[in-house]
mmCIF file of C-alpha atoms in Angstrom:
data_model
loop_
_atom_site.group_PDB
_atom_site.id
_atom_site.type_symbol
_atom_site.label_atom_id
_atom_site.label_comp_id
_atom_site.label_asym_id
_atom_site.label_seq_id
_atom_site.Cartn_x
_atom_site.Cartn_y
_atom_site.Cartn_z
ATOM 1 C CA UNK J 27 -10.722 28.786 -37.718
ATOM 2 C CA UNK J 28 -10.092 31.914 -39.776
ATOM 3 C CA UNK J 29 -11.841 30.709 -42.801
ATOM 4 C CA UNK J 30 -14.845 29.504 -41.043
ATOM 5 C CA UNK J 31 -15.387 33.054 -39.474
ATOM 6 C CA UNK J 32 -14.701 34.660 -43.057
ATOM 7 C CA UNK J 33 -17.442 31.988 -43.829
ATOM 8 C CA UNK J 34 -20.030 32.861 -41.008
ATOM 9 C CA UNK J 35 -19.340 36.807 -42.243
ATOM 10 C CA UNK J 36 -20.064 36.203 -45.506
ATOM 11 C CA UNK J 37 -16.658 37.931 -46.406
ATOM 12 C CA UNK J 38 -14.376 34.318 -47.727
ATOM 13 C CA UNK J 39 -13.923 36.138 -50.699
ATOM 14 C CA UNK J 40 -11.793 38.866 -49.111
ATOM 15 C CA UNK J 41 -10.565 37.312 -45.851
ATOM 16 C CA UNK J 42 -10.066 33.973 -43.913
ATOM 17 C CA UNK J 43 -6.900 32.578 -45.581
ATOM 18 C CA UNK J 44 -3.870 33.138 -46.980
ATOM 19 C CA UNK J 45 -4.516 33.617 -50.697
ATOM 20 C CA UNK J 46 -3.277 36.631 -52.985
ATOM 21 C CA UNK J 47 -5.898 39.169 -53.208
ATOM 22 C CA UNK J 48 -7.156 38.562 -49.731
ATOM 23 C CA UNK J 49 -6.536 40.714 -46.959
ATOM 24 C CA UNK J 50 -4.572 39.257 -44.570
ATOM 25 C CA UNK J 51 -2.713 40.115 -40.494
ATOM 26 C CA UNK J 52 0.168 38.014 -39.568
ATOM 27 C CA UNK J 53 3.194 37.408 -37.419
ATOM 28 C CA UNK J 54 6.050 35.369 -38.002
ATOM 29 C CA UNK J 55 7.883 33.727 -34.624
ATOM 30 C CA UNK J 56 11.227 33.058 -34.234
ATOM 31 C CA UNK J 57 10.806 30.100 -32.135
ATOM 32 C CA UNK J 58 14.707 29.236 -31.685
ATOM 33 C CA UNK J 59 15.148 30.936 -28.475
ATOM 34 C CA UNK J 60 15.200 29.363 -25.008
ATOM 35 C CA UNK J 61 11.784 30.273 -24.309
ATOM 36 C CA UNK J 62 10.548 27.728 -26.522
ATOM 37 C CA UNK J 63 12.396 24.432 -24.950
ATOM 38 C CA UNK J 64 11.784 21.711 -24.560
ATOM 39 C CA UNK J 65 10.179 21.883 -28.271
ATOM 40 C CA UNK J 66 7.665 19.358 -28.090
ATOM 41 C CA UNK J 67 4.319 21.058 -27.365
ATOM 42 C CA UNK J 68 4.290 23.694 -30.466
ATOM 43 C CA UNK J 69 0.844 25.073 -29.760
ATOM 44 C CA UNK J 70 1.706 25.101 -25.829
ATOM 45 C CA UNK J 71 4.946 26.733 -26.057
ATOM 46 C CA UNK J 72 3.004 29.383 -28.795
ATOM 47 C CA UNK J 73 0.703 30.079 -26.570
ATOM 48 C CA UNK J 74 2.504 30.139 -23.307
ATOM 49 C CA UNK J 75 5.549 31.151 -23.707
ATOM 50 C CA UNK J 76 5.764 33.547 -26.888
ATOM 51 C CA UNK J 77 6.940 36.690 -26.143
ATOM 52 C CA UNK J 78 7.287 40.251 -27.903
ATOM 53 C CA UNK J 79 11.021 39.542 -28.853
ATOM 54 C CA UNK J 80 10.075 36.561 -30.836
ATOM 55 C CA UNK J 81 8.138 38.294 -32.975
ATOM 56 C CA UNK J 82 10.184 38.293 -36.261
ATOM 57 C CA UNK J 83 7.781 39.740 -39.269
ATOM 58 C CA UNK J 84 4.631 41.634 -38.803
ATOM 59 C CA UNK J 85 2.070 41.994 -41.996
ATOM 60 C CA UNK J 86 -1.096 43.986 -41.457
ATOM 61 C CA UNK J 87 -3.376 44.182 -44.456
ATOM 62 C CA UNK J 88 -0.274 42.281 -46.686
ATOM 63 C CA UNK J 89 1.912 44.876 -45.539
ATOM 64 C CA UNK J 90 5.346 44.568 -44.026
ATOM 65 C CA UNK J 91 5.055 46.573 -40.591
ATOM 66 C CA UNK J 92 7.961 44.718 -38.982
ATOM 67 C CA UNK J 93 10.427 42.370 -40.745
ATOM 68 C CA UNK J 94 13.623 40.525 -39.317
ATOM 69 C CA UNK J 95 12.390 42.323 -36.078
ATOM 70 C CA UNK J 96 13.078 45.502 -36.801
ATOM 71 C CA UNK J 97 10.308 48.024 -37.235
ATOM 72 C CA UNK J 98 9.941 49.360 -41.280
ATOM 73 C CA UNK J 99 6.801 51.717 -41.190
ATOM 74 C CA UNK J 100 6.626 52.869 -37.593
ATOM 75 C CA UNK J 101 9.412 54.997 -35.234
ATOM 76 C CA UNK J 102 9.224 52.649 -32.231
ATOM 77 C CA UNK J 103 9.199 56.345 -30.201
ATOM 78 C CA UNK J 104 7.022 57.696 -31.799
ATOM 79 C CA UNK J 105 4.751 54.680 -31.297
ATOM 80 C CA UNK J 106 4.905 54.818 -27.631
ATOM 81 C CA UNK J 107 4.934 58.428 -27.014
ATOM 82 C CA UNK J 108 1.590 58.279 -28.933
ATOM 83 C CA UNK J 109 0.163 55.967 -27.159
ATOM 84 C CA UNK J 110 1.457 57.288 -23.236
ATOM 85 C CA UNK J 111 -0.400 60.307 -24.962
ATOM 86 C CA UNK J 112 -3.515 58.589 -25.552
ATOM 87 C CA UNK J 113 -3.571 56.855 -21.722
ATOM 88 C CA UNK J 114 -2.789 60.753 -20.343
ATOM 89 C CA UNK J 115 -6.215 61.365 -21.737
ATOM 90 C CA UNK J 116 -8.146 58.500 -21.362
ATOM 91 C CA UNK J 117 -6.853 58.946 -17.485
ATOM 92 C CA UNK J 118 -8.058 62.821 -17.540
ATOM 93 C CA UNK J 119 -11.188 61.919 -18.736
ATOM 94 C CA UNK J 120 -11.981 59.197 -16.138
ATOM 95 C CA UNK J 121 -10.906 62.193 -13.298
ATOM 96 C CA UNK J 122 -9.269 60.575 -10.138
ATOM 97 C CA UNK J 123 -9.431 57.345 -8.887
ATOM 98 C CA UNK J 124 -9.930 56.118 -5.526
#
């Protein structure tokens, strides 16, 4: 799927798989959690059941954002006071609701 939208961008050469010199996003899951039983339907329990904590490695652009779920670029805090920040003005500038 990711290489056949690389494809219909014209950008395979720089996206689309996982191949050095390619820019590439991904998560790892820790799938050995209760969340994931009974471990039959991979793709179902992926897709249904996943959750934040599972989330074990982040790599944005090749780069290690999050790895053995702990946070290595960002301060967690910092994160969310930044974005509480950013909802306090998107909610100013709609003015009140009804």
């Amino acid at each position: 799927a990711t290489l056949g939208g690389a494809e219909a961008l014209d950008m395979a050469d720089h996206i689309g798989s996982v191949t050095p010199g390619k820019k590439a996003d991904l998560i790892i899951i820790d799938p050995a959690t209760a969340n994931f039983g009974p471990r039959f339907n991979w793709i179902g329990q992926l897709v249904f059941n996943a959750q934040p904590a599972n989330v074990s490695f982040v790599f944005v652009n090749g780069v290690a954002l999050k790895a053995n779920g702990t946070f290595v670029r960002a301060n967690p805090t910092e994160v969310v006071q930044a974005a509480e920040a950013a909802a306090a003005r998107v909610h100013k500038a709609l003015g009140p609701t009804r």
